[in-house]
XYZ file of C-alpha atoms in Angstrom:
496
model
C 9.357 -6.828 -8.738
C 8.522 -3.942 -10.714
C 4.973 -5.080 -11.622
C 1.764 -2.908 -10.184
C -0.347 -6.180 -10.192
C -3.256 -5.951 -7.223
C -3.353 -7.340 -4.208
C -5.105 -10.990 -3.721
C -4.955 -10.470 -0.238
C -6.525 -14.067 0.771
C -6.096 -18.087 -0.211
C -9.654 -17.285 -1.478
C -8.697 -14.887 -4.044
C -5.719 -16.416 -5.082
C -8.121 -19.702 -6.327
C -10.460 -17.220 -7.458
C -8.304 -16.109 -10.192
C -6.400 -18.811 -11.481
C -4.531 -17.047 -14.712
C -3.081 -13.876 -12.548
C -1.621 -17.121 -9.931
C -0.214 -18.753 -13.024
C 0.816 -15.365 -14.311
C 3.028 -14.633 -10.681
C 4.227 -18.218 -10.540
C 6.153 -17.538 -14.169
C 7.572 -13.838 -12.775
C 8.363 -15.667 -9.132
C 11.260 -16.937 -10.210
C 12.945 -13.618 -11.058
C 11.380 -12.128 -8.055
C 14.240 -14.276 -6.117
C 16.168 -12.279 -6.822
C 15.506 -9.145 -5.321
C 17.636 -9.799 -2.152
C 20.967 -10.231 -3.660
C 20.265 -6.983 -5.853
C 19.837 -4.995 -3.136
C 23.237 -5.633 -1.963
C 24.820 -4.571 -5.205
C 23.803 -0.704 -5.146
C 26.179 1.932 -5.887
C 27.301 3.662 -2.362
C 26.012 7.076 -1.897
C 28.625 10.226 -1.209
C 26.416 10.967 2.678
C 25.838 8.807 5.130
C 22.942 6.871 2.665
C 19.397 5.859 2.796
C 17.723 7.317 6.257
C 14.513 6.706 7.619
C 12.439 9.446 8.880
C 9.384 8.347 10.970
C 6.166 10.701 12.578
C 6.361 12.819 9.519
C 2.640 13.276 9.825
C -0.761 11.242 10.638
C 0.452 8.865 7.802
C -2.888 7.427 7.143
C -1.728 5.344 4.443
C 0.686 3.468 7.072
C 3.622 3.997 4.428
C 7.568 4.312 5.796
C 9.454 7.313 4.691
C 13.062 6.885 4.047
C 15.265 9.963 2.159
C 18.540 10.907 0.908
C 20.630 13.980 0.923
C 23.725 14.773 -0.560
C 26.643 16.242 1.979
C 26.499 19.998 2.030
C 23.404 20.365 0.296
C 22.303 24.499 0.066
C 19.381 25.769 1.147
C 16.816 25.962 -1.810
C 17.401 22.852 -3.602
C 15.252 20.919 -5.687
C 13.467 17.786 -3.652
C 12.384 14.685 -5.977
C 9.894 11.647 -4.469
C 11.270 8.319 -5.840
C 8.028 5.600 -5.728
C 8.943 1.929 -6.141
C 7.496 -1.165 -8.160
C 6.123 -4.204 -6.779
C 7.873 -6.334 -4.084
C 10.607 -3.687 -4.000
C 11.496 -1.050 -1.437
C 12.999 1.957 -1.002
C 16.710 0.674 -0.537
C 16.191 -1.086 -3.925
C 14.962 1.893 -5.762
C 17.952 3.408 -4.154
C 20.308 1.325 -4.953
C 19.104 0.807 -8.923
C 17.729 3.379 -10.127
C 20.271 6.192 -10.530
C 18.319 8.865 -8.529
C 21.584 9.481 -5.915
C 23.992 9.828 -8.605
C 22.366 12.639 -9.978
C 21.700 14.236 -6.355
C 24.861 14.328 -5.385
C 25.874 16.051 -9.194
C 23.247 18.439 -8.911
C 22.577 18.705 -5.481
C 18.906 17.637 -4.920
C 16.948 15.429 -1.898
C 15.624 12.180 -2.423
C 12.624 11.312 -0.555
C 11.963 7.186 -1.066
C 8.080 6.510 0.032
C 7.669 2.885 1.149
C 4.764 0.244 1.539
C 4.777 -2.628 2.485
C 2.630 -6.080 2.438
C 0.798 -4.958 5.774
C -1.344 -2.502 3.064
C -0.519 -4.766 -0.039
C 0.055 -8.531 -0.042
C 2.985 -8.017 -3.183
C 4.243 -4.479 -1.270
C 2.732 -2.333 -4.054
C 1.374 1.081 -4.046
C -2.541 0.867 -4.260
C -2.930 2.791 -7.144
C -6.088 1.331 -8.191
C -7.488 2.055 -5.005
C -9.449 5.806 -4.605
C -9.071 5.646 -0.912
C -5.230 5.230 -1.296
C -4.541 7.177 -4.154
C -6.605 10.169 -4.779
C -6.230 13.658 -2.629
C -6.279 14.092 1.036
C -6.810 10.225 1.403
C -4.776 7.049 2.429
C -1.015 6.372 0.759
C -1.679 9.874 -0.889
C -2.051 11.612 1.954
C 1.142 10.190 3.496
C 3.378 10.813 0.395
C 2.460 14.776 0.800
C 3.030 14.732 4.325
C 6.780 13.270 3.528
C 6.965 16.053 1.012
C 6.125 18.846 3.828
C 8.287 17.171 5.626
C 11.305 17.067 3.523
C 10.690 20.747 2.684
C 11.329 21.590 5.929
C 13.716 19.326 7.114
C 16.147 20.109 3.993
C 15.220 23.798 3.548
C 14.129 22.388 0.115
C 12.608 25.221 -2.982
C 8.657 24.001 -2.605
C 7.933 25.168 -6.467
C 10.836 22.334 -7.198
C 9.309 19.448 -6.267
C 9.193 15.901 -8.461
C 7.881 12.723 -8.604
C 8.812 10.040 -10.224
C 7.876 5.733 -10.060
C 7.971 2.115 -11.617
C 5.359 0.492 -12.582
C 2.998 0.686 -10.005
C 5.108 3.540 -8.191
C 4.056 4.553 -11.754
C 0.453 3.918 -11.640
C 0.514 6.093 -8.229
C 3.264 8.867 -9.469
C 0.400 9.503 -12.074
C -2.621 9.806 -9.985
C -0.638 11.851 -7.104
C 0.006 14.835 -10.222
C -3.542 14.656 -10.697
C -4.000 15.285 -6.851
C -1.860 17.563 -5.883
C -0.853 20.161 -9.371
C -0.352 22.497 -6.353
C 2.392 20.381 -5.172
C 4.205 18.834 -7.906
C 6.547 20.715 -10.839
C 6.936 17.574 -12.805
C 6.153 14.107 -12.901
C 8.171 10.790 -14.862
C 6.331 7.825 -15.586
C 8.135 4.409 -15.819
C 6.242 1.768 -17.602
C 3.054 2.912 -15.717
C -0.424 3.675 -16.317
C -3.036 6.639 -16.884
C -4.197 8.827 -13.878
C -7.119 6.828 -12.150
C -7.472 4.357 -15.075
C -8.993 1.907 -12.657
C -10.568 2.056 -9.117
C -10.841 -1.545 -8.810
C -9.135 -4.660 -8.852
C -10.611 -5.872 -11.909
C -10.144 -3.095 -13.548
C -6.678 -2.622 -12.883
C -5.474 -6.005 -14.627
C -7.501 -4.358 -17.933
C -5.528 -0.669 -17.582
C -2.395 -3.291 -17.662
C -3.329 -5.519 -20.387
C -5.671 -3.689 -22.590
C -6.001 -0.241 -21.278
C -9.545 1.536 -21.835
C -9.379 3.838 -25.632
C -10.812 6.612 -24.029
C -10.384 10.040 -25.853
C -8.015 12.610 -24.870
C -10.892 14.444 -23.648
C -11.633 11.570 -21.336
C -8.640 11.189 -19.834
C -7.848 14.909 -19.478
C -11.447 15.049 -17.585
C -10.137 12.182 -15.308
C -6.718 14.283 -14.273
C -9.277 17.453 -13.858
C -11.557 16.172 -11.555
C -9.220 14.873 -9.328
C -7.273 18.163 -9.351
C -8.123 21.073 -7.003
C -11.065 23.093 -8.324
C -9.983 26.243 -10.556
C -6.291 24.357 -11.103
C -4.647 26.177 -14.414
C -1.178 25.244 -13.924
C -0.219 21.620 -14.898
C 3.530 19.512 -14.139
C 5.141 18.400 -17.038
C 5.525 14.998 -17.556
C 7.900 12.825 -18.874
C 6.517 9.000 -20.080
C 9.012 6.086 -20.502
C 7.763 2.802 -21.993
C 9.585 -0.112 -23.341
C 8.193 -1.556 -26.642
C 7.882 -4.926 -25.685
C 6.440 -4.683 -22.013
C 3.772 -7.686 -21.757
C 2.790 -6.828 -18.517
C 2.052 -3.084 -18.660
C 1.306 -2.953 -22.625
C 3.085 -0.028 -25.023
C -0.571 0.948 -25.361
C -0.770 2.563 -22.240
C 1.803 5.387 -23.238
C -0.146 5.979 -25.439
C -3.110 6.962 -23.163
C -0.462 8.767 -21.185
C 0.656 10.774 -24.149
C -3.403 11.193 -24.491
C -3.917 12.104 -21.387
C -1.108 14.783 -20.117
C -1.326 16.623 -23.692
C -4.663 17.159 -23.427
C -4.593 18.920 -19.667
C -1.943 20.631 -21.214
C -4.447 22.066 -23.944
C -2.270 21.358 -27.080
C -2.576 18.146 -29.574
C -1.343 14.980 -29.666
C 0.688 15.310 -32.893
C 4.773 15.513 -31.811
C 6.890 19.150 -31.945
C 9.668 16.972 -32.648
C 11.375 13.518 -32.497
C 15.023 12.962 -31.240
C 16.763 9.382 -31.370
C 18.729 8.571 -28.265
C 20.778 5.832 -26.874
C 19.609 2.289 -26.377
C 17.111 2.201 -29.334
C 14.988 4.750 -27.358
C 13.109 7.748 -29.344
C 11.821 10.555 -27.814
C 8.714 12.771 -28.963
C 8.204 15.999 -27.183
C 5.135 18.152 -27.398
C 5.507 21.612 -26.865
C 3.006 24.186 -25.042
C 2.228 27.460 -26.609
C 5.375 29.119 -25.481
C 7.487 26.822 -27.192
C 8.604 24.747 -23.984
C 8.325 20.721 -23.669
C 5.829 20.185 -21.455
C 4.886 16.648 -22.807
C 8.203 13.736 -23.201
C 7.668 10.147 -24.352
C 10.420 7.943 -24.380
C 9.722 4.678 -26.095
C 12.502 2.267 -25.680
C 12.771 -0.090 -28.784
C 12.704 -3.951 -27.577
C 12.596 -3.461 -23.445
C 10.410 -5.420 -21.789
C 9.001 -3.996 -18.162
C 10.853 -2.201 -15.497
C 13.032 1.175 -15.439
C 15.843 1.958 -17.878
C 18.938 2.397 -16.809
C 22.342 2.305 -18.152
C 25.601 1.458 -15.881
C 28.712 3.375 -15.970
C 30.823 6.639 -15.350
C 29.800 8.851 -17.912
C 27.901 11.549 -17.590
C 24.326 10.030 -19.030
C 24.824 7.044 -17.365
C 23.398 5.791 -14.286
C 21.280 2.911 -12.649
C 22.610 -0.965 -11.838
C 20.871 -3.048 -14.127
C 19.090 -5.865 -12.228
C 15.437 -8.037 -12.654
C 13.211 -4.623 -13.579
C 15.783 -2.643 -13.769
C 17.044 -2.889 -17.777
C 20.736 -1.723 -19.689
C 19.449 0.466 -21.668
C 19.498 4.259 -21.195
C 19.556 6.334 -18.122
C 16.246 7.676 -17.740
C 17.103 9.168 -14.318
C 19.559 11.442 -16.215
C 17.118 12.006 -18.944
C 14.178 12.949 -16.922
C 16.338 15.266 -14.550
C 17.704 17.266 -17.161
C 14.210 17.757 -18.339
C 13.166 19.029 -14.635
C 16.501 21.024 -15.091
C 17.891 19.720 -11.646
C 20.949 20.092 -13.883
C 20.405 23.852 -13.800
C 20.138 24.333 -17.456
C 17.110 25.605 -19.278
C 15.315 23.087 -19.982
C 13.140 22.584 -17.211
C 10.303 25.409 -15.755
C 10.287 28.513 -15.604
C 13.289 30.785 -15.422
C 13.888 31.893 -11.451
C 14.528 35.739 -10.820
C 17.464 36.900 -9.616
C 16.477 38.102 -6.530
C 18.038 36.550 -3.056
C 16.088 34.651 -0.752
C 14.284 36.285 2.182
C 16.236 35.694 5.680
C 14.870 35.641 9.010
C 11.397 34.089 8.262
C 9.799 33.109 11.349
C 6.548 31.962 12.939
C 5.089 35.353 14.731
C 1.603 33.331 16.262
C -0.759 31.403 15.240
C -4.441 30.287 16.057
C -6.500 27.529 15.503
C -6.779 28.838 11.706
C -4.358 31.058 11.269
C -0.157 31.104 10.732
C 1.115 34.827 10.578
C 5.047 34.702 9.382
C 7.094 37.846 9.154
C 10.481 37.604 7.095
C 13.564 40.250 6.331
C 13.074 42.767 3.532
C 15.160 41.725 0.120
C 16.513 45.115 -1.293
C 14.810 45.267 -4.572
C 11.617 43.290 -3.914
C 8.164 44.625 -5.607
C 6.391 41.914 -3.573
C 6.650 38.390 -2.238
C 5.251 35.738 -2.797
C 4.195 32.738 0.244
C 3.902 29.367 -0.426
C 2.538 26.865 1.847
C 3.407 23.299 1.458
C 4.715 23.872 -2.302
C 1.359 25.884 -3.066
C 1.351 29.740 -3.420
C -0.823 31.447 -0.535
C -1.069 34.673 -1.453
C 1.343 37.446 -2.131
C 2.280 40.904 -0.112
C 3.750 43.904 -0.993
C 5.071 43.842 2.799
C 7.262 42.516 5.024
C 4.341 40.230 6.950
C 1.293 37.713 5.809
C -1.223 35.922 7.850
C -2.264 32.654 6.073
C -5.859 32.040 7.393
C -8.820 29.711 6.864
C -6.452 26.703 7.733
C -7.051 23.324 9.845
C -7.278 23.133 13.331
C -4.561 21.116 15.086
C -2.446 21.276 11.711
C 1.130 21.501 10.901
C 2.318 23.141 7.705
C 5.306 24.324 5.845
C 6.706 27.508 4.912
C 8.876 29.519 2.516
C 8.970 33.259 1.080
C 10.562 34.235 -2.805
C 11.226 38.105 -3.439
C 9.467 38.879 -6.845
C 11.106 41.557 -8.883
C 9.596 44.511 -10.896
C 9.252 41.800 -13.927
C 6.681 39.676 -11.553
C 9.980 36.960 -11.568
C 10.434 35.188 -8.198
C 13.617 34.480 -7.056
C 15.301 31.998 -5.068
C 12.826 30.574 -1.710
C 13.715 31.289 1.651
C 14.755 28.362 4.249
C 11.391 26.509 5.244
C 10.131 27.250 8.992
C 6.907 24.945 10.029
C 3.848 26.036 12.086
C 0.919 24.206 13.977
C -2.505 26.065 14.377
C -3.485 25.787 17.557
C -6.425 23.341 18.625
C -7.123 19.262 17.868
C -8.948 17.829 15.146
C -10.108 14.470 15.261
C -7.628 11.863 12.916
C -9.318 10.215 9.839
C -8.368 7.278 8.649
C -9.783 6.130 4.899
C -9.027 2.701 3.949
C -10.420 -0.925 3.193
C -11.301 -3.467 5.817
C -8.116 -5.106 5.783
C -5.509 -2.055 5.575
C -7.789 -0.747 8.878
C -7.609 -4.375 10.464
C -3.381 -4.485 9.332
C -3.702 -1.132 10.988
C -5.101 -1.231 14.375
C -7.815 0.602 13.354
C -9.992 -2.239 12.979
C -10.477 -6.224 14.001
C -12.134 -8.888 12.347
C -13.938 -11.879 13.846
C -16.148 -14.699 12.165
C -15.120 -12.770 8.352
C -16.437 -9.845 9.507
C -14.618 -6.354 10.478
C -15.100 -4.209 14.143
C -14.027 -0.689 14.334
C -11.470 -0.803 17.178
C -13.080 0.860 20.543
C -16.121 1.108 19.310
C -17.181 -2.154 17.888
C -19.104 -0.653 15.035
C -19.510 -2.993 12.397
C -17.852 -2.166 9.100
C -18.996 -5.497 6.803
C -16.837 -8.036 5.544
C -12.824 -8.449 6.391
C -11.800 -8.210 2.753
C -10.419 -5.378 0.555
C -13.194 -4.317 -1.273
C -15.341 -2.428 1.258
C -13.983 1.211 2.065
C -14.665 3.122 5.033
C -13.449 6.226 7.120
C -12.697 5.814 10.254
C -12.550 8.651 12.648
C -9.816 8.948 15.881
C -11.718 10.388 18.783
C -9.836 8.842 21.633
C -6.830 6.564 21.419
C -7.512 3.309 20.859
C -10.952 4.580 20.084
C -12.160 4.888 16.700
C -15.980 5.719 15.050
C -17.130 4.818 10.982
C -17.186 8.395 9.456
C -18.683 7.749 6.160
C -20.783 10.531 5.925
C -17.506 13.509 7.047
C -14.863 13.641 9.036
């Protein structure tokens, strides 16, 4: 359930490789159980798990399902919950602590979903670059949830999380190499290093016996996927049971590699703690003093996400197949975001209120211009867009330009005081530039042909409308297919 093996999309590949078929025969049987788990979840305090559909052009054909606590204020933290293999978003729901903690501390949940239309075993393509690197495929759809559940919560867009299992793991890690810009802080549950394998092949050898690169290496792998001129990093948290056969102890390790090493400092721990459940934690510390780096090895658990049933405080989580009694690390890795509002997460808001009245004055086919209430005491402001800072304005006003045709984006405003601190964000308003712009579409053969996008006759794949042909109906061959009509679709290789 919680493994991030590949897909083996066809009877072919199954016979192909016989060990990984042996290998899911022996895990089937706890598989089985997945249904009745689902039914055991903890109840929620709102109205539950809801599903929010056209959040965007979703071009990794993912489902996006959230949760919000009842009265939950303007400004709030928003953390995206990614499951494991097999699961969904009700099971990561219902096991894994996350709503507990929202309603405590008053956060959104936003629950990504896939399914076996883009992966035979429901995983999160994390292996794949056209699903898993920036502006592309199941990528691309988990940022447009998180615009969306910016504005439809009023959520803080510096406060936003990630989080996953296993291969929600794998793909947690590659999206905070994507998107730095988006993402405060990332947890890792028994996952693997940012873009440790772009293949199938190479995926079963990140799991089994992940590459020794340097932490040079790996930090170069996180960089290159990362906007150009990015100098602000998450922090990330890394939890990893000691006797995990099917996503080795080795590949914390890397992690730990990895994530210090874009952080600039060494690999040597600031400190080690002993917690509950035979788990001991080694922090590593940025220049500043501040914990930027957490690895929580678990003594003696095997794969899946730690969690720790009850009613105290640090507890949390159903235990269940991948999901193991042993600590809570939802509570763990919140309190290191400091959802729980103490200081051990981030920077240290300003005091200032949040700007009222921002609104949406025009736009044009590349420009938003928002206008917003003064905040008595304000040096400047700053404007974020989508979680991202725009720019900043000693005024009132601020046209965001050089943007997408036919585009919808988020906004909020902070006040920044005299000591350059910004305080609390302003409620999020949304704006579309005016203008179309063809939809792209990057994906293998079979997620296009599971998507409309494509057909497949005699082995081979069709672009749909067009009839272009696109090779063979497998999941090794990428393309990007461009919208220019519905129904109608063109190979875009070369730029969309």
């Amino acid at each position: 359930m919680g493994q991030p093996y590949p897909p083996f999309r066809t009877a072919k590949g199954r016979r192909v490789i016989g060990g990984i078929r042996r290998w899911l025969a022996v895990t089937a049987g706890g598989l089985a159980l997945t249904g009745g788990l689902v039914a055991a979840g903890p109840q929620a305090s709102a109205a539950g798990l809801t599903q929010v559909t056209g959040f965007g052009s979703n071009p990794g054909n993912l489902s996006m399902h959230t949760y919000a606590p009842d009265g939950l204020a303007p400004g709030a933290p928003l953390v995206v919950a990614l499951h494991g293999c097999t699961q969904s978003a009700s099971d990561y729901y219902a096991h894994s602590g996350w709503p507990k903690f929202a309603d405590q501390y008053g956060f959104a949940l936003v629950f990504p979903q896939t399914s076996s239309a883009n992966n035979s075993n429901s995983c999160f393509n994390w292996f794949d670059s056209g699903d898993s690197t920036r502006g592309k495929g199941e990528a691309l759809s988990i940022r447009q949830m998180v615009d969306t559940a910016v504005a439809r919560y009023g959520s803080d867009a510096r406060r936003v999380y990630i989080t996953g299992l296993s291969a929600g793991a794998g793909m947690t890690a590659n999206m905070l190499a994507a998107y730095p810009d988006v993402f405060a802080g990332g947890s890792i549950g028994s996952g693997l290093s940012a873009h440790c394998a772009t293949s199938v092949s190479a995926a079963y050898t990140c799991m089994y016996s992940p590459p020794n690169k340097t932490p040079a290496q790996w930090g170069d792998l996180v960089r290159s996927a990362a906007p150009a001129g990015t100098a602000s990093w998450p922090r990330v948290a890394i939890w990893q049971g000691t006797s995990d056969t099917t996503v080795v102890p080795a590949n914390a390790t890397e992690l730990r590699d990895q994530w210090t090493n874009v952080w600039g400092i060494g690999q040597t721990p600031s400190r080690t703690e002993g917690l509950s459940g035979g788990t001991t934690l080694s922090e590593y510390d940025d220049a500043s003093g501040k914990p930027v780096v957490r690895v929580y090895s678990i003594s003696g658990m095997a794969h899946g996400l730690a969690v720790d049933p009850g009613s105290g405080p640090d507890q949390c989580g159903t235990a269940g197949t991948y999901y193991l009694d042993t600590i809570c690390s939802s509570y763990h890795t919140a309190r290191f975001w400091g959802l729980d509002g103490g200081g051990d997460g981030g920077e240290t808001p300003g005091t200032l209120p949040a700007p009222a009245g921002l609104t949406v004055g025009g736009t044009t086919d590349t420009s938003v211009s928002l206008s917003w209430n003064a905040v008595p005491g304000a040096a400047s402001y700053e404007v974020y867009r989508g979680g991202a800072k725009a720019g900043t304005t000693t005024s009132t006003s601020y046209t965001d330009t050089v943007l997408a045709v036919g585009t919808t984006y988020a906004y909020t405003v902070a006040a920044v005081d005299a000591a350059g601190a910004a305080g609390a964000a302003s409620s999020s308003v949304t704006a579309t530039t005016t203008g179309s712009t063809p939809l792209c579409h990057t994906a293998n053969n079979y997620q296009h042909t599971a998507a409309g996008r494509a057909y497949q006759s005699g082995g081979q794949t069709y672009a749909t409308g067009s009839g272009q042909a696109m090779g063979l109906y497998n999941t090794f061959v990428t393309h990007t297919l461009k919208q220019t009509a519905p129904g109608y679709y063109v190979v875009a290789d070369a730029g969309c």
